[in-house]
mmCIF file of C-alpha atoms and ligand atoms in Angstrom:
data_model
loop_
_atom_site.group_PDB
_atom_site.id
_atom_site.type_symbol
_atom_site.label_atom_id
_atom_site.label_comp_id
_atom_site.label_asym_id
_atom_site.label_seq_id
_atom_site.Cartn_x
_atom_site.Cartn_y
_atom_site.Cartn_z
ATOM 1 C CA MET V 1 -7.339 -11.389 10.544
ATOM 2 C CA SER V 2 -10.724 -11.275 12.170
ATOM 3 C CA ASP V 3 -13.522 -13.533 10.943
ATOM 4 C CA ARG V 4 -15.701 -10.475 10.553
ATOM 5 C CA SER V 5 -13.462 -8.718 8.032
ATOM 6 C CA THR V 6 -12.743 -11.939 6.159
ATOM 7 C CA SER V 7 -16.404 -12.770 5.770
ATOM 8 C CA SER V 8 -17.333 -9.201 4.839
ATOM 9 C CA ALA V 9 -14.660 -9.232 2.121
ATOM 10 C CA ALA V 10 -15.978 -12.563 0.882
ATOM 11 C CA SER V 11 -19.571 -11.362 0.717
ATOM 12 C CA ALA V 12 -18.620 -8.092 -0.989
ATOM 13 C CA ALA V 13 -16.589 -10.143 -3.459
ATOM 14 C CA SER V 14 -19.484 -12.414 -4.331
ATOM 15 C CA ALA V 15 -21.626 -9.305 -4.872
ATOM 16 C CA VAL V 16 -19.512 -8.526 -7.949
ATOM 17 C CA SER V 17 -21.171 -10.379 -10.841
ATOM 18 C CA ASP V 18 -19.432 -12.224 -13.673
ATOM 19 C CA ALA V 19 -20.897 -9.647 -16.051
ATOM 20 C CA GLN V 20 -19.212 -6.849 -14.076
ATOM 21 C CA ILE V 21 -15.897 -8.713 -14.198
ATOM 22 C CA ASP V 22 -16.237 -9.204 -17.966
ATOM 23 C CA GLU V 23 -17.103 -5.549 -18.463
ATOM 24 C CA ALA V 24 -14.029 -4.481 -16.449
ATOM 25 C CA ALA V 25 -11.745 -6.918 -18.316
ATOM 26 C CA ALA V 26 -13.074 -5.542 -21.617
ATOM 27 C CA LEU V 27 -12.266 -1.995 -20.461
ATOM 28 C CA LEU V 28 -8.695 -3.060 -19.639
ATOM 29 C CA ASP V 29 -8.494 -4.793 -23.003
ATOM 30 C CA ALA V 30 -9.503 -1.518 -24.676
ATOM 31 C CA GLY V 31 -6.733 0.398 -22.888
ATOM 32 C CA GLU V 32 -9.042 1.958 -20.267
ATOM 33 C CA LEU V 33 -8.436 2.091 -16.507
ATOM 34 C CA VAL V 34 -10.282 0.107 -13.834
ATOM 35 C CA ALA V 35 -9.939 0.504 -10.066
ATOM 36 C CA PHE V 36 -10.160 -2.842 -8.300
ATOM 37 C CA PRO V 37 -9.865 -4.201 -4.754
ATOM 38 C CA THR V 38 -6.870 -6.167 -3.534
ATOM 39 C CA GLU V 39 -6.253 -7.556 -0.056
ATOM 40 C CA THR V 40 -3.879 -4.614 0.616
ATOM 41 C CA VAL V 41 -5.386 -1.458 -0.937
ATOM 42 C CA TYR V 42 -7.408 -0.624 -4.070
ATOM 43 C CA GLY V 43 -5.341 -0.509 -7.262
ATOM 44 C CA LEU V 44 -5.751 1.692 -10.344
ATOM 45 C CA GLY V 45 -5.252 -0.849 -13.128
ATOM 46 C CA GLY V 46 -4.328 -0.657 -16.780
ATOM 47 C CA ASP V 47 -2.943 -3.095 -19.365
ATOM 48 C CA ALA V 48 0.737 -3.566 -18.432
ATOM 49 C CA ALA V 49 1.650 -4.290 -22.063
ATOM 50 C CA SER V 50 0.256 -0.957 -23.253
ATOM 51 C CA PRO V 51 2.413 2.162 -22.817
ATOM 52 C CA ALA V 52 -0.687 4.280 -23.546
ATOM 53 C CA ALA V 53 -2.690 2.620 -20.758
ATOM 54 C CA VAL V 54 0.199 3.046 -18.326
ATOM 55 C CA ALA V 55 0.492 6.718 -19.349
ATOM 56 C CA ARG V 56 -3.214 7.083 -18.452
ATOM 57 C CA ILE V 57 -2.498 5.735 -14.965
ATOM 58 C CA TYR V 58 0.245 8.319 -14.448
ATOM 59 C CA ALA V 59 -1.965 11.107 -15.737
ATOM 60 C CA ALA V 60 -4.918 10.104 -13.519
ATOM 61 C CA LYS V 61 -2.721 9.912 -10.417
ATOM 62 C CA GLY V 62 -0.640 12.983 -11.196
ATOM 63 C CA ARG V 63 2.410 10.824 -10.623
ATOM 64 C CA PRO V 64 5.903 11.483 -12.024
ATOM 65 C CA ALA V 65 6.560 9.219 -15.033
ATOM 66 C CA ASN V 66 9.884 7.910 -13.742
ATOM 67 C CA HIS V 67 8.174 5.967 -10.942
ATOM 68 C CA PRO V 68 7.678 2.273 -11.730
ATOM 69 C CA VAL V 69 4.341 0.484 -11.203
ATOM 70 C CA ILE V 70 3.689 -3.043 -9.985
ATOM 71 C CA VAL V 71 2.456 -5.640 -12.493
ATOM 72 C CA HIS V 72 -0.359 -7.775 -11.069
ATOM 73 C CA LEU V 73 -0.580 -11.366 -12.263
ATOM 74 C CA ALA V 74 -3.469 -13.841 -12.267
ATOM 75 C CA PRO V 75 -3.225 -16.820 -9.873
ATOM 76 C CA HIS V 76 -1.871 -18.979 -12.687
ATOM 77 C CA GLY V 77 0.026 -16.157 -14.340
ATOM 78 C CA ASP V 78 3.612 -16.765 -15.364
ATOM 79 C CA PRO V 79 6.204 -14.558 -13.631
ATOM 80 C CA GLN V 80 8.863 -15.899 -16.038
ATOM 81 C CA TYR V 81 7.083 -14.106 -18.871
ATOM 82 C CA TRP V 82 7.687 -10.731 -17.178
ATOM 83 C CA ALA V 83 11.102 -11.328 -15.614
ATOM 84 C CA GLU V 84 14.427 -11.879 -17.369
ATOM 85 C CA HIS V 85 14.746 -14.986 -15.224
ATOM 86 C CA LEU V 86 13.327 -16.286 -11.963
ATOM 87 C CA PRO V 87 15.997 -16.706 -9.263
ATOM 88 C CA ALA V 88 15.577 -19.705 -6.929
ATOM 89 C CA ASP V 89 14.838 -17.304 -4.050
ATOM 90 C CA ALA V 90 11.968 -15.780 -6.022
ATOM 91 C CA GLN V 91 10.416 -19.201 -6.607
ATOM 92 C CA LYS V 92 10.673 -20.041 -2.901
ATOM 93 C CA LEU V 93 8.940 -16.796 -1.933
ATOM 94 C CA ILE V 94 6.266 -17.245 -4.595
ATOM 95 C CA ASP V 95 5.548 -20.743 -3.283
ATOM 96 C CA ALA V 96 5.341 -19.425 0.273
ATOM 97 C CA PHE V 97 3.462 -16.129 -0.130
ATOM 98 C CA TRP V 98 1.559 -15.950 -3.444
ATOM 99 C CA PRO V 99 -1.194 -15.185 -3.822
ATOM 100 C CA GLY V 100 -0.691 -12.538 -1.157
ATOM 101 C CA PRO V 101 0.732 -9.173 -0.115
ATOM 102 C CA LEU V 102 4.328 -9.605 -1.335
ATOM 103 C CA THR V 103 5.779 -7.778 -4.369
ATOM 104 C CA LEU V 104 9.027 -9.075 -5.844
ATOM 105 C CA ILE V 105 11.393 -6.804 -7.768
ATOM 106 C CA LEU V 106 13.201 -8.815 -10.463
ATOM 107 C CA LYS V 107 15.292 -8.031 -13.516
ATOM 108 C CA ARG V 108 12.747 -7.268 -16.195
ATOM 109 C CA ALA V 109 12.107 -9.106 -19.434
ATOM 110 C CA ALA V 110 12.811 -7.104 -22.612
ATOM 111 C CA ARG V 111 9.092 -7.050 -23.449
ATOM 112 C CA ILE V 112 8.192 -4.839 -20.450
ATOM 113 C CA PRO V 113 7.360 -1.305 -21.599
ATOM 114 C CA ASP V 114 9.696 1.341 -20.168
ATOM 115 C CA ALA V 115 6.642 3.108 -18.782
ATOM 116 C CA VAL V 116 5.958 0.167 -16.426
ATOM 117 C CA SER V 117 9.463 0.029 -15.011
ATOM 118 C CA GLY V 118 9.999 3.789 -14.874
ATOM 119 C CA GLY V 119 12.976 3.266 -17.186
ATOM 120 C CA GLN V 120 14.721 0.973 -14.652
ATOM 121 C CA ASP V 121 15.986 -2.499 -15.564
ATOM 122 C CA SER V 122 13.667 -4.184 -13.050
ATOM 123 C CA VAL V 123 9.980 -5.019 -12.732
ATOM 124 C CA GLY V 124 7.733 -5.382 -9.672
ATOM 125 C CA LEU V 125 5.465 -8.455 -9.735
ATOM 126 C CA ARG V 126 2.676 -9.429 -7.403
ATOM 127 C CA CYS V 127 -0.215 -11.897 -7.362
ATOM 128 C CA PRO V 128 -3.013 -10.565 -5.134
ATOM 129 C CA SER V 129 -5.251 -12.879 -3.099
ATOM 130 C CA HIS V 130 -8.471 -10.821 -3.145
ATOM 131 C CA PRO V 131 -11.101 -12.873 -5.009
ATOM 132 C CA VAL V 132 -12.292 -9.910 -7.125
ATOM 133 C CA ALA V 133 -8.711 -9.079 -8.137
ATOM 134 C CA GLN V 134 -8.158 -12.720 -9.059
ATOM 135 C CA ARG V 135 -11.325 -12.928 -11.150
ATOM 136 C CA LEU V 136 -10.468 -9.703 -12.972
ATOM 137 C CA LEU V 137 -6.863 -10.770 -13.596
ATOM 138 C CA ASP V 138 -8.009 -14.192 -14.810
ATOM 139 C CA ALA V 139 -10.549 -12.662 -17.183
ATOM 140 C CA PHE V 140 -8.091 -10.117 -18.559
ATOM 141 C CA SER V 141 -5.263 -12.628 -18.856
ATOM 142 C CA ALA V 142 -7.533 -14.992 -20.812
ATOM 143 C CA ARG V 143 -8.062 -12.216 -23.370
ATOM 144 C CA ARG V 144 -4.271 -12.127 -23.829
ATOM 145 C CA GLY V 145 -3.610 -15.821 -24.300
ATOM 146 C CA GLY V 146 -2.807 -16.306 -20.590
ATOM 147 C CA HIS V 147 -0.194 -13.529 -20.543
ATOM 148 C CA GLY V 148 -2.183 -10.506 -19.444
ATOM 149 C CA GLY V 149 -0.749 -8.444 -16.599
ATOM 150 C CA VAL V 150 -2.334 -5.423 -14.955
ATOM 151 C CA ALA V 151 -0.121 -2.499 -13.994
ATOM 152 C CA ALA V 152 -1.595 -0.948 -10.866
ATOM 153 C CA PRO V 153 -0.391 1.551 -8.331
ATOM 154 C CA SER V 154 -2.636 2.381 -5.394
ATOM 155 C CA ALA V 155 -5.812 4.129 -6.612
ATOM 156 C CA ASN V 156 -5.130 7.541 -5.084
ATOM 157 C CA ARG V 157 -3.704 10.795 -6.316
ATOM 158 C CA PHE V 158 0.067 10.991 -5.963
ATOM 159 C CA GLY V 159 1.180 11.506 -2.351
ATOM 160 C CA HIS V 160 -2.313 11.007 -0.898
ATOM 161 C CA VAL V 161 -3.472 8.303 1.465
ATOM 162 C CA SER V 162 -4.100 4.950 -0.273
ATOM 163 C CA PRO V 163 -7.753 3.832 -0.626
ATOM 164 C CA THR V 164 -9.029 0.829 1.322
ATOM 165 C CA THR V 165 -12.670 1.021 0.196
ATOM 166 C CA ALA V 166 -14.405 1.694 -3.127
ATOM 167 C CA GLN V 167 -15.779 4.920 -1.629
ATOM 168 C CA HIS V 168 -12.219 6.127 -0.944
ATOM 169 C CA VAL V 169 -11.460 5.642 -4.661
ATOM 170 C CA ARG V 170 -14.569 7.629 -5.619
ATOM 171 C CA ASP V 171 -13.516 10.339 -3.152
ATOM 172 C CA GLU V 172 -10.164 10.564 -5.000
ATOM 173 C CA PHE V 173 -11.380 10.524 -8.605
ATOM 174 C CA GLY V 174 -15.097 11.282 -8.527
ATOM 175 C CA GLY V 175 -16.948 9.429 -11.279
ATOM 176 C CA ALA V 176 -14.005 9.552 -13.686
ATOM 177 C CA ILE V 177 -12.747 6.040 -12.918
ATOM 178 C CA HIS V 178 -14.635 2.736 -13.217
ATOM 179 C CA VAL V 179 -14.523 1.037 -9.765
ATOM 180 C CA LEU V 180 -15.164 -2.594 -8.835
ATOM 181 C CA ASP V 181 -16.425 -2.682 -5.240
ATOM 182 C CA GLY V 182 -14.955 -5.632 -3.327
ATOM 183 C CA GLY V 183 -15.553 -4.290 0.186
ATOM 184 C CA ALA V 184 -12.972 -3.074 2.697
ATOM 185 C CA CYS V 185 -9.390 -4.299 2.246
ATOM 186 C CA GLU V 186 -8.285 -6.841 4.846
ATOM 187 C CA VAL V 187 -4.606 -5.899 5.136
ATOM 188 C CA GLY V 188 -5.110 -2.148 4.691
ATOM 189 C CA ILE V 189 -1.545 -1.098 3.834
ATOM 190 C CA GLU V 190 0.387 -1.723 0.631
ATOM 191 C CA SER V 191 2.265 -4.962 -0.059
ATOM 192 C CA THR V 192 5.708 -5.727 1.272
ATOM 193 C CA ILE V 193 8.250 -4.976 -1.494
ATOM 194 C CA LEU V 194 11.333 -7.186 -1.655
ATOM 195 C CA ASP V 195 14.082 -6.483 -4.165
ATOM 196 C CA LEU V 196 15.769 -9.573 -5.618
ATOM 197 C CA SER V 197 17.229 -7.800 -8.651
ATOM 198 C CA ARG V 198 20.687 -7.168 -7.197
ATOM 199 C CA GLY V 199 21.760 -10.610 -6.020
ATOM 200 C CA PHE V 200 20.705 -10.222 -2.371
ATOM 201 C CA PRO V 201 17.264 -9.766 -0.787
ATOM 202 C CA ALA V 202 16.514 -6.191 0.282
ATOM 203 C CA LEU V 203 13.289 -4.918 1.815
ATOM 204 C CA LEU V 204 12.172 -1.738 0.009
ATOM 205 C CA ARG V 205 8.808 -1.296 1.735
ATOM 206 C CA PRO V 206 7.590 -3.099 4.876
ATOM 207 C CA GLY V 207 4.103 -4.634 4.836
ATOM 208 C CA ARG V 208 2.098 -7.569 6.166
ATOM 209 C CA VAL V 209 4.707 -10.132 5.065
ATOM 210 C CA THR V 210 7.450 -9.488 7.612
ATOM 211 C CA PRO V 211 11.265 -9.596 7.317
ATOM 212 C CA ARG V 212 11.224 -12.541 9.721
ATOM 213 C CA GLU V 213 8.809 -14.542 7.549
ATOM 214 C CA ILE V 214 11.006 -13.811 4.533
ATOM 215 C CA ALA V 215 14.127 -14.879 6.434
ATOM 216 C CA ASP V 216 12.407 -18.123 7.461
ATOM 217 C CA VAL V 217 11.845 -18.991 3.793
ATOM 218 C CA LEU V 218 15.205 -17.810 2.405
ATOM 219 C CA GLY V 219 17.425 -18.825 5.322
ATOM 220 C CA VAL V 220 18.913 -15.322 5.260
ATOM 221 C CA ALA V 221 17.530 -12.033 6.593
ATOM 222 C CA PRO V 222 16.696 -9.352 4.011
ATOM 223 C CA ARG V 223 18.558 -6.053 4.151
ATOM 224 C CA LEU V 224 16.275 -3.508 5.861
ATOM 225 C CA PRO V 225 15.438 -0.079 4.405
ATOM 226 C CA ASP V 226 17.598 2.106 6.654
ATOM 227 C CA GLY V 227 18.548 4.744 4.097
ATOM 228 C CA SER V 228 22.070 3.393 3.687
ATOM 229 C CA ASP V 229 21.167 1.297 0.644
ATOM 230 C CA ALA V 230 22.416 3.770 -1.973
ATOM 231 C CA THR V 231 21.806 1.546 -5.003
ATOM 232 C CA ALA V 232 18.210 0.658 -4.041
ATOM 233 C CA PRO V 233 15.746 1.069 -6.936
ATOM 234 C CA ARG V 234 13.558 4.171 -6.840
ATOM 235 C CA ALA V 235 10.087 3.577 -5.470
ATOM 236 C CA SER V 236 7.501 6.242 -4.700
ATOM 237 C CA GLY V 237 6.237 4.281 -1.704
ATOM 238 C CA THR V 238 9.765 4.682 -0.388
ATOM 239 C CA LEU V 239 9.838 8.493 -0.687
ATOM 240 C CA LYS V 240 10.350 10.029 2.724
ATOM 241 C CA ALA V 241 7.166 12.098 2.503
ATOM 242 C CA HIS V 242 4.170 10.125 1.205
ATOM 243 C CA TYR V 243 0.786 8.785 2.268
ATOM 244 C CA ALA V 244 -0.152 12.144 3.781
ATOM 245 C CA PRO V 245 -3.512 13.501 5.030
ATOM 246 C CA SER V 246 -4.143 17.249 4.487
ATOM 247 C CA THR V 247 -4.183 18.113 8.207
ATOM 248 C CA PRO V 248 -0.625 18.460 9.605
ATOM 249 C CA LEU V 249 0.359 15.295 11.415
ATOM 250 C CA ALA V 250 3.053 14.887 14.069
ATOM 251 C CA LEU V 251 4.343 11.455 15.093
ATOM 252 C CA LEU V 252 6.160 11.232 18.421
ATOM 253 C CA PRO V 253 6.538 8.815 21.323
ATOM 254 C CA PHE V 254 3.789 9.521 23.858
ATOM 255 C CA GLU V 255 6.116 11.183 26.389
ATOM 256 C CA ALA V 256 7.166 13.721 23.770
ATOM 257 C CA LEU V 257 3.564 14.388 22.720
ATOM 258 C CA GLU V 258 2.389 15.398 26.178
ATOM 259 C CA SER V 259 3.922 18.895 26.281
ATOM 260 C CA MET V 260 2.624 19.641 22.790
ATOM 261 C CA LEU V 261 -0.796 18.404 23.826
ATOM 262 C CA ALA V 262 -0.773 20.632 26.906
ATOM 263 C CA GLU V 263 0.021 23.670 24.802
ATOM 264 C CA ALA V 264 -2.441 22.855 22.053
ATOM 265 C CA SER V 265 -5.283 22.025 24.387
ATOM 266 C CA ALA V 266 -4.761 25.315 26.298
ATOM 267 C CA ALA V 267 -5.216 27.213 23.044
ATOM 268 C CA ASP V 268 -8.732 27.427 21.667
ATOM 269 C CA THR V 269 -8.224 25.050 18.766
ATOM 270 C CA ARG V 270 -9.284 21.452 18.422
ATOM 271 C CA ILE V 271 -6.590 18.854 17.973
ATOM 272 C CA ALA V 272 -6.775 15.155 17.255
ATOM 273 C CA LEU V 273 -4.920 12.593 19.337
ATOM 274 C CA VAL V 274 -4.402 9.044 18.108
ATOM 275 C CA ALA V 275 -2.888 6.880 20.814
ATOM 276 C CA ARG V 276 -3.362 3.532 22.408
ATOM 277 C CA VAL V 277 -5.802 3.754 25.334
ATOM 278 C CA SER V 278 -3.139 2.125 27.483
ATOM 279 C CA ARG V 279 -0.942 5.248 26.995
ATOM 280 C CA ALA V 280 -3.385 8.136 26.590
ATOM 281 C CA GLY V 281 -4.704 8.266 30.174
ATOM 282 C CA ALA V 282 -6.550 11.498 30.990
ATOM 283 C CA TRP V 283 -5.704 13.007 27.602
ATOM 284 C CA ALA V 284 -8.516 10.923 26.162
ATOM 285 C CA ASP V 285 -11.039 13.264 27.830
ATOM 286 C CA ALA V 286 -9.074 16.516 27.749
ATOM 287 C CA ARG V 287 -10.541 19.819 26.537
ATOM 288 C CA ASN V 288 -10.225 20.487 22.790
ATOM 289 C CA VAL V 289 -8.897 16.989 22.211
ATOM 290 C CA HIS V 290 -10.597 14.743 19.660
ATOM 291 C CA PHE V 291 -9.349 11.394 20.930
ATOM 292 C CA VAL V 292 -9.174 8.295 18.738
ATOM 293 C CA ALA V 293 -8.231 5.032 20.409
ATOM 294 C CA ALA V 294 -5.499 3.402 18.320
ATOM 295 C CA PRO V 295 -5.679 -0.366 17.881
ATOM 296 C CA GLU V 296 -3.252 -2.218 20.157
ATOM 297 C CA ASP V 297 -2.681 -4.921 17.526
ATOM 298 C CA PRO V 298 -0.379 -4.104 14.562
ATOM 299 C CA HIS V 299 -2.506 -5.946 11.975
ATOM 300 C CA VAL V 300 -5.702 -4.227 13.098
ATOM 301 C CA TYR V 301 -3.895 -0.869 13.176
ATOM 302 C CA ALA V 302 -2.657 -1.400 9.600
ATOM 303 C CA ARG V 303 -6.147 -2.342 8.412
ATOM 304 C CA GLU V 304 -7.714 0.787 9.937
ATOM 305 C CA LEU V 305 -4.877 3.270 9.359
ATOM 306 C CA TYR V 306 -5.791 4.877 6.028
ATOM 307 C CA GLY V 307 -9.516 5.044 6.792
ATOM 308 C CA LEU V 308 -8.584 6.698 10.067
ATOM 309 C CA LEU V 309 -6.367 9.307 8.379
ATOM 310 C CA ARG V 310 -9.163 10.109 5.933
ATOM 311 C CA ALA V 311 -11.697 10.434 8.774
ATOM 312 C CA LEU V 312 -9.330 12.683 10.732
ATOM 313 C CA ASP V 313 -9.107 15.035 7.762
ATOM 314 C CA ARG V 314 -12.844 15.577 8.145
ATOM 315 C CA ALA V 315 -12.779 15.952 11.944
ATOM 316 C CA ASP V 316 -12.152 19.706 11.918
ATOM 317 C CA CYS V 317 -8.893 19.635 13.830
ATOM 318 C CA VAL V 318 -5.928 21.937 13.224
ATOM 319 C CA ARG V 319 -3.352 19.235 13.942
ATOM 320 C CA ILE V 320 -3.178 15.496 14.316
ATOM 321 C CA PHE V 321 -0.909 14.075 17.005
ATOM 322 C CA VAL V 322 -0.122 10.395 16.657
ATOM 323 C CA GLU V 323 1.647 8.215 19.198
ATOM 324 C CA LYS V 324 4.699 6.609 17.620
ATOM 325 C CA LEU V 325 4.557 2.860 18.081
ATOM 326 C CA PRO V 326 7.362 0.803 19.604
ATOM 327 C CA ASP V 327 10.488 0.405 17.484
ATOM 328 C CA THR V 328 9.989 -3.336 17.013
ATOM 329 C CA LEU V 329 9.637 -5.458 13.868
ATOM 330 C CA GLU V 330 5.930 -6.095 14.516
ATOM 331 C CA TRP V 331 5.254 -2.348 14.189
ATOM 332 C CA ILE V 332 7.703 -1.659 11.332
ATOM 333 C CA ALA V 333 5.039 -1.307 8.611
ATOM 334 C CA VAL V 334 2.663 0.924 10.617
ATOM 335 C CA ASN V 335 5.531 3.134 11.852
ATOM 336 C CA ASP V 336 6.805 3.354 8.272
ATOM 337 C CA ARG V 337 3.493 4.683 6.888
ATOM 338 C CA LEU V 338 2.925 7.034 9.832
ATOM 339 C CA GLY V 339 6.507 8.293 9.516
ATOM 340 C CA ARG V 340 5.998 9.171 5.848
ATOM 341 C CA ALA V 341 2.673 10.882 6.603
ATOM 342 C CA ALA V 342 4.428 12.985 9.271
ATOM 343 C CA ALA V 343 7.449 13.700 7.042
ATOM 344 C CA ALA V 344 5.181 15.557 4.616
ATOM 345 C CA PHE V 345 4.862 18.264 7.306
ATOM 346 C CA GLU V 346 8.409 18.385 8.643
ATOM 347 C CA ALA V 347 10.317 21.526 7.682
ATOM 348 C CA ASN V 348 13.558 21.388 5.689
ATOM 349 C CA GLU V 349 13.213 17.762 4.647
HETATM 350 O O1 TXA I 401 -0.228 -3.423 -2.240
HETATM 351 C C1 TXA I 401 0.249 -2.897 -3.228
HETATM 352 O O2 TXA I 401 1.402 -3.086 -3.604
HETATM 353 C C2 TXA I 401 -0.677 -1.958 -4.036
HETATM 354 C C3 TXA I 401 -1.795 -2.795 -4.627
HETATM 355 C C4 TXA I 401 -2.673 -2.003 -5.563
HETATM 356 O O3 TXA I 401 -1.252 -3.930 -5.256
HETATM 357 N N1 TXA I 401 0.047 -1.259 -5.031
HETATM 358 C C5 TXA I 401 0.885 -0.266 -4.719
HETATM 359 O O4 TXA I 401 1.400 0.367 -5.816
HETATM 360 O O5 TXA I 401 1.171 0.080 -3.597
HETATM 361 P P1 TXA I 401 2.161 1.752 -5.760
HETATM 362 O O6 TXA I 401 2.526 2.088 -7.174
HETATM 363 O O7 TXA I 401 1.357 2.778 -5.031
HETATM 364 O O8 TXA I 401 3.447 1.395 -5.041
HETATM 365 C C6 TXA I 401 4.257 0.461 -5.665
HETATM 366 C C7 TXA I 401 5.659 0.655 -5.272
HETATM 367 C C8 TXA I 401 6.093 2.007 -5.695
HETATM 368 O O9 TXA I 401 6.798 2.612 -4.651
HETATM 369 C C9 TXA I 401 6.934 1.684 -6.894
HETATM 370 O O10 TXA I 401 7.866 2.662 -7.129
HETATM 371 C C10 TXA I 401 7.508 0.328 -6.517
HETATM 372 O O11 TXA I 401 6.429 -0.311 -5.947
HETATM 373 N N2 TXA I 401 7.959 -0.433 -7.666
HETATM 374 C C11 TXA I 401 7.251 -0.931 -8.672
HETATM 375 N N3 TXA I 401 8.050 -1.472 -9.600
HETATM 376 C C12 TXA I 401 9.310 -1.318 -9.159
HETATM 377 C C13 TXA I 401 10.592 -1.615 -9.667
HETATM 378 N N4 TXA I 401 10.747 -2.172 -10.845
HETATM 379 N N5 TXA I 401 11.667 -1.289 -8.933
HETATM 380 C C14 TXA I 401 11.513 -0.680 -7.760
HETATM 381 N N6 TXA I 401 10.332 -0.355 -7.230
HETATM 382 C C15 TXA I 401 9.253 -0.660 -7.909
HETATM 383 MG MG1 MG I 402 0.794 4.316 -3.668
#
């Protein structure tokens, strides 16, 4: 992560006063919703112990009620309180990656409301590292005798692009939702989700914490999400079409894009092209092409991705062409999100 983004997150975080944190924790305590920054994306939070608060989250997002939400815990929160039990693998991963962008799916404790788990027998737990998230979770948890958890999906309407700034959240919900502004998110895409509820580790959603890092800690590689995992828990971030802009988006290797670009640029419509400068060549300056240089580094690409998709929706283009990144583990998370954005526009899916 660059020093610039780290320090800007830190200064935005310190701009949130203790009074603002208390006010937000009181809202959560009263069953209201609060949007708050995490290191991945902004979350739309509600009291995880309150079925009514969780129902409000679903209603605000327009999300089907059988989709589970992640429970966010304070830095000293107790995952054992929310899980039926904590497998040794879970403890190892918690020690290695919390606080941070890793969500663990565990068998749920009986006290978890059905609304949080989408009726499944598991619960998703995560401890975010963003200082504003930590202060809010600490303040809320203290109001609940140290056992407060905040259920929070990404703070966007269902199927839309996740928000990575407070302004993105306002763009989604207008003034209807209380937002804590902690600056731009450093990671920029949602947490890695690892399922430990079935006796073996299985990656449900790729993110900043990579399968290799997980394998290094567990001594065994997680199963990858290749569609063959028929008993995998349902997760909306794992729907084939998700995270979509409104402008149709096509994702193809650069060679395959070129003929489509030729055709589109000959017509009198403007198209957007997102590709690495190293691949785009003369297309960067071609007629009717709104060229955006894609970051060459996977972490930077992830951080900028959702802001970029939102900006492209305002760029007055009829289509967005995006260069598919190499099929390697370092690009797995970015390719995953771009693939779901593109799938929203593929016929017969
Ligand atoms: O980075 C993140 O994880 C962000 C920030 C706000 O923490 N949250 C986020 O939440 O991405 P959401 O709801 O947009 O995506 C969470 C994913 C969903 O696909 C959900 O279905 C899955 O986690 N999930 C939550 N609990 C689960 C469970 N018990 N079993 C399987 N999947 C679960
Ligand atoms: Mg989401």
